Every structure is written in C-alpha cells, then in structure tokens.
CSV table of C-alpha atoms in Angstrom, one decimal:
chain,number,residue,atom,x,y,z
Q,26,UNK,CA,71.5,14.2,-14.6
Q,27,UNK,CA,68.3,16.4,-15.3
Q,28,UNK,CA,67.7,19.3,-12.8
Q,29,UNK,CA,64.0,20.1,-12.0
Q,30,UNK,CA,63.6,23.8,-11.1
Q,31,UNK,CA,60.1,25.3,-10.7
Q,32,UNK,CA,60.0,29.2,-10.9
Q,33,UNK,CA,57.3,31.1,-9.5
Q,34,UNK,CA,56.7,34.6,-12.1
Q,35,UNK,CA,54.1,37.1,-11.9
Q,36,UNK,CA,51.5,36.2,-14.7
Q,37,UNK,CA,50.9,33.9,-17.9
Q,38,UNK,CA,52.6,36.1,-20.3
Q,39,UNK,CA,55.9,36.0,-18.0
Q,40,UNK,CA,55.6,32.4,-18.0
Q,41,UNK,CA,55.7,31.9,-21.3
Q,42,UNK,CA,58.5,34.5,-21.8
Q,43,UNK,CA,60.5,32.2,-19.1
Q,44,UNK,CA,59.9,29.4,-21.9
Q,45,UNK,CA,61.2,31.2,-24.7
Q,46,UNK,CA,64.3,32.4,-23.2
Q,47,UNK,CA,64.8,28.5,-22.2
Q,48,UNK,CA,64.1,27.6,-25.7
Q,49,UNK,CA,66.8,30.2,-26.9
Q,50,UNK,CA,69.2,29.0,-24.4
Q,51,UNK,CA,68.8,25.7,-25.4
Q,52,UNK,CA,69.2,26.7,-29.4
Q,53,UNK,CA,72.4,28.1,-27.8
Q,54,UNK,CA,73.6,24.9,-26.0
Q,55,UNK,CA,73.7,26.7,-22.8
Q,56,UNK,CA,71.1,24.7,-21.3
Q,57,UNK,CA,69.7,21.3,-22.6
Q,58,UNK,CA,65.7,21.7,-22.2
Q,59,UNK,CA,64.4,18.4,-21.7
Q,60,UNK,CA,60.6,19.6,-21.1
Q,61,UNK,CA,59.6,22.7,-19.8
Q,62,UNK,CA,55.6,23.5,-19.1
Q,63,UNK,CA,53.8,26.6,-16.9
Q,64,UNK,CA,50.9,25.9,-14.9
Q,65,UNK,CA,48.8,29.3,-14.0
Q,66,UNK,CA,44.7,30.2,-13.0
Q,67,UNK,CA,42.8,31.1,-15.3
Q,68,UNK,CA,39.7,34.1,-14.7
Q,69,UNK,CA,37.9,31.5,-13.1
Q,70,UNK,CA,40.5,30.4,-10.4
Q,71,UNK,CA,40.6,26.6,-12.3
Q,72,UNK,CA,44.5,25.5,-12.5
Q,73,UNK,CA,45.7,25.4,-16.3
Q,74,UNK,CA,48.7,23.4,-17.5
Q,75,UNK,CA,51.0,24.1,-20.3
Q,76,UNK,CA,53.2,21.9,-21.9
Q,77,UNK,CA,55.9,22.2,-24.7
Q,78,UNK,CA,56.2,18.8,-25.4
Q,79,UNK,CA,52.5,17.2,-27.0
Q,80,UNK,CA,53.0,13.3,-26.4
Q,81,UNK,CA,48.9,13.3,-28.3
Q,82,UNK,CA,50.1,14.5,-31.6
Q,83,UNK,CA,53.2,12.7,-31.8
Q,84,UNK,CA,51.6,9.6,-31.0
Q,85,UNK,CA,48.8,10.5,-33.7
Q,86,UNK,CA,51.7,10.7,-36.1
Q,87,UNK,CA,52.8,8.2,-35.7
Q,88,UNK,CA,50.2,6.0,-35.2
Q,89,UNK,CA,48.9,7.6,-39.1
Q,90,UNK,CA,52.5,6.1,-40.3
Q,91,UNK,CA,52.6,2.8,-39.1
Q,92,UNK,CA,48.6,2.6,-40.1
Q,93,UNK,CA,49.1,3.4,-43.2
Q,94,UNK,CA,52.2,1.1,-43.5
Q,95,UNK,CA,50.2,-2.1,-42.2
Q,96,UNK,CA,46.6,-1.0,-44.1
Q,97,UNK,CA,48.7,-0.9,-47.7
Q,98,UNK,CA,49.5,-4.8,-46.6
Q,99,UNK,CA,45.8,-5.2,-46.7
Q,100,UNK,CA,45.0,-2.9,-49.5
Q,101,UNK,CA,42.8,-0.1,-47.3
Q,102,UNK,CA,45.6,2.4,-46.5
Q,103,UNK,CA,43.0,5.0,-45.6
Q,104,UNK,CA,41.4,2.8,-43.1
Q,105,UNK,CA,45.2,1.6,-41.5
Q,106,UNK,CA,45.8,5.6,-41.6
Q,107,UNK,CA,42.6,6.4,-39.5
Q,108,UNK,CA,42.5,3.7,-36.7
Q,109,UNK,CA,46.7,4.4,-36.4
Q,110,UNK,CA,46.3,7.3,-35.5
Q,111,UNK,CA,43.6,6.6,-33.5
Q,112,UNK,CA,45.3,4.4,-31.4
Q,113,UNK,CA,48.8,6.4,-31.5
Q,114,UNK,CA,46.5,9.4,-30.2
Q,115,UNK,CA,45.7,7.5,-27.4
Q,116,UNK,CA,49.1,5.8,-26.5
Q,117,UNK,CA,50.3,9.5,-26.6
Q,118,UNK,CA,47.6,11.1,-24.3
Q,119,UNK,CA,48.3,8.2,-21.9
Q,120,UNK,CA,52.4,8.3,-22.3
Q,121,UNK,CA,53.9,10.5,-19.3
Q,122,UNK,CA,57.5,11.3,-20.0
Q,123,UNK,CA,59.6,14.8,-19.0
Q,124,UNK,CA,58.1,16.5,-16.0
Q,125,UNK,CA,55.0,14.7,-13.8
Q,126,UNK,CA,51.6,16.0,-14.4
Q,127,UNK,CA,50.3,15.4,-10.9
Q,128,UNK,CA,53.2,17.7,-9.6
Q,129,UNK,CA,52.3,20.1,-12.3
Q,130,UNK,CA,48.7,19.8,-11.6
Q,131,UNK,CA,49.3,20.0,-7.7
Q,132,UNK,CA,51.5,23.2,-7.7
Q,133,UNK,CA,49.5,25.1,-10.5
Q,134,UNK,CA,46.6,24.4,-7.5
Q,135,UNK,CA,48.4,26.4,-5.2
Q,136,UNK,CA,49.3,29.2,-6.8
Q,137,UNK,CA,47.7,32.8,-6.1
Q,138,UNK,CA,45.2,34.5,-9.1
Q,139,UNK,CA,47.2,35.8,-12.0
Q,140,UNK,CA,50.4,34.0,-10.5
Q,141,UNK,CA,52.4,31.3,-12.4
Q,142,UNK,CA,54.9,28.6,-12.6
Q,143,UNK,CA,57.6,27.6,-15.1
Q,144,UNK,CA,58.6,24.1,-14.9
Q,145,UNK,CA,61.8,23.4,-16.5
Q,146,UNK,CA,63.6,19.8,-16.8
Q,147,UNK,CA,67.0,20.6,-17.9
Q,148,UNK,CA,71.0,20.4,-18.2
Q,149,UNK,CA,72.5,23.7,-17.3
Q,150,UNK,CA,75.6,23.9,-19.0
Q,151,UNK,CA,76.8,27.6,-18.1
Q,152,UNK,CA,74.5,28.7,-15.0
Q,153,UNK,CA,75.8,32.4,-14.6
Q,154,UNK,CA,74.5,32.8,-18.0
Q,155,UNK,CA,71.5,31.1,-17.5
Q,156,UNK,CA,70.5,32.8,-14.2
Q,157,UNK,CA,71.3,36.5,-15.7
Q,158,UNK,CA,69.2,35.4,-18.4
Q,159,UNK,CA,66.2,35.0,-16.4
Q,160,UNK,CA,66.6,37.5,-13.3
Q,161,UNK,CA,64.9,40.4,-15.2
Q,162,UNK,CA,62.0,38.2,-14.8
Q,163,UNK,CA,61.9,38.3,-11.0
Q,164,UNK,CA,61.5,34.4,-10.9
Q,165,UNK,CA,61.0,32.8,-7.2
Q,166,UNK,CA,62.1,29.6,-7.0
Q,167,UNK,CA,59.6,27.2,-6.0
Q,168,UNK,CA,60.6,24.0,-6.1
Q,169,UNK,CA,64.2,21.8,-7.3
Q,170,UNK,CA,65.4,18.7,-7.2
Q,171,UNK,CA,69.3,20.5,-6.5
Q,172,UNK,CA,71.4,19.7,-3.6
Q,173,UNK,CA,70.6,21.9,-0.9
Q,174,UNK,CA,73.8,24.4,-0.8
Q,175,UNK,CA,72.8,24.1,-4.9
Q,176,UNK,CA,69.1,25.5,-4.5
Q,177,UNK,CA,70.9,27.9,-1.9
Q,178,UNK,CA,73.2,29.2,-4.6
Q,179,UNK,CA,70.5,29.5,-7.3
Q,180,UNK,CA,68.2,31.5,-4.9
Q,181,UNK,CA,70.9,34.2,-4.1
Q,182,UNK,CA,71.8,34.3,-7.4
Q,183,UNK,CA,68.2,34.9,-8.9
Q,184,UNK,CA,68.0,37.6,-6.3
Q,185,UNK,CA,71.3,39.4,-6.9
C-alpha cells in the first residue's frame, strides 16, 4: 500500500530538490514514486501547486490519437485530431488520480511565506536509505497516512 508523507522544507528551490532526490530514488528502485507534487506561496502570499504528474497533456495525447484514428474513418483526420484532443484535454484536467488536490490546495494555504511542502505518494522499499537521503534537507514532517509508532519512527529518524 501507498504511503502519503507531506514534508514541510524551507523554500521552493528545496522543494523541488526533495522531488529530484525522490525521482532518483525511484530510478534506483529504492522507493516507488507514485505522484509527488510541492505546494508553496508565492511573492504575493497566493498558495501555488506543483505537480509531477500532468493528467491535461496526457489526456490531450491521447485524445489527438484516438481523434485522429476515428477522423481517418471519416476522411478529416485533422479535424478528428483537433476536437480529440480537445476533449482528452478536458477529461485530463478533470481526472484526479495520485495525491488529492484539495489537500494539496488546503496545506499549501497554511504554510508560512517562502515555506513549502513536498507531497510524496510512494513505496518505500529501503527507508534508512531513503530518510538519509533526504535529512540534509531539514524536512519536517507534516502530514502521513503511517501507523502512529511508524510516523514516530520517521520523525526521529529525519531528525537524527
């Protein structure tokens, strides 16, 4: 089952560092990165959202395919191309899968100017590794969905 852990790092830029070392963990199978995304404030104190996974361009894409695929049945590819991925933009934009937004939106509300928060759905395979890979970060953690004694463990070993 998919842990949710939300970390809690200084700024943007550390953020997205968190999701490139989660990304290189997961290139090394020591973690399976389902989504990740970091929600910060930007100059204006407005909550901003970043995700990894874009559900509007894959749906785009594959709305263009199957467009094309039922518009060369009716001889006007170019118009089957254009209103698939239309529609597949829209299916995409709509589809919520990974993480929930409204969490995302909610936290990223509540967090201090020039603070952030990494949101990572994800199989840890070999935690030591994974926690001494992000401790140089000074993460806090924010939020899990762990077993108590589990979050416990995590938090003492972030800290150590």
């Amino acid at each position: 089952m998919a842990q949710l852990i939300v970390l809690g790092v200084a700024d943007r830029d550390t953020a997205e560092e968190a999701l490139d070392i989660a990304a290189s963990l997961n290139r090394q199978e020591l973690l399976r990165l389902q989504d990740g995304a970091y929600a910060y404030k930007d100059a204006k104190g407005r909550p901003r959202i970043h995700q990894t996974v874009n559900t509007t361009g894959r749906g785009a894409l594959g709305g263009a395919l199957w467009g094309t695929l039922i518009g060369l049945i009716f001889l006007n590819p170019i118009l089957g191309m254009a209103v698939g991925a239309a529609s597949g933009a829209v299916a995409g934009k709509l589809t919520d899968i990974g993480i929930d937004d409204d969490m995302i939106k909610q936290i990223g509300a509540q967090l201090d100017d020039g603070r952030a928060a990494v949101f990572l759905l994800t199989d840890i395979n070999a935690a030591d590794r994974v926690v001494e890979a992000f401790r140089p970060l000074d993460p806090k953690v924010l939020r899990t969905n762990l077993s108590k004694d589990d979050e416990r463990e995590l938090v003492e070993a972030l800290r150590a």
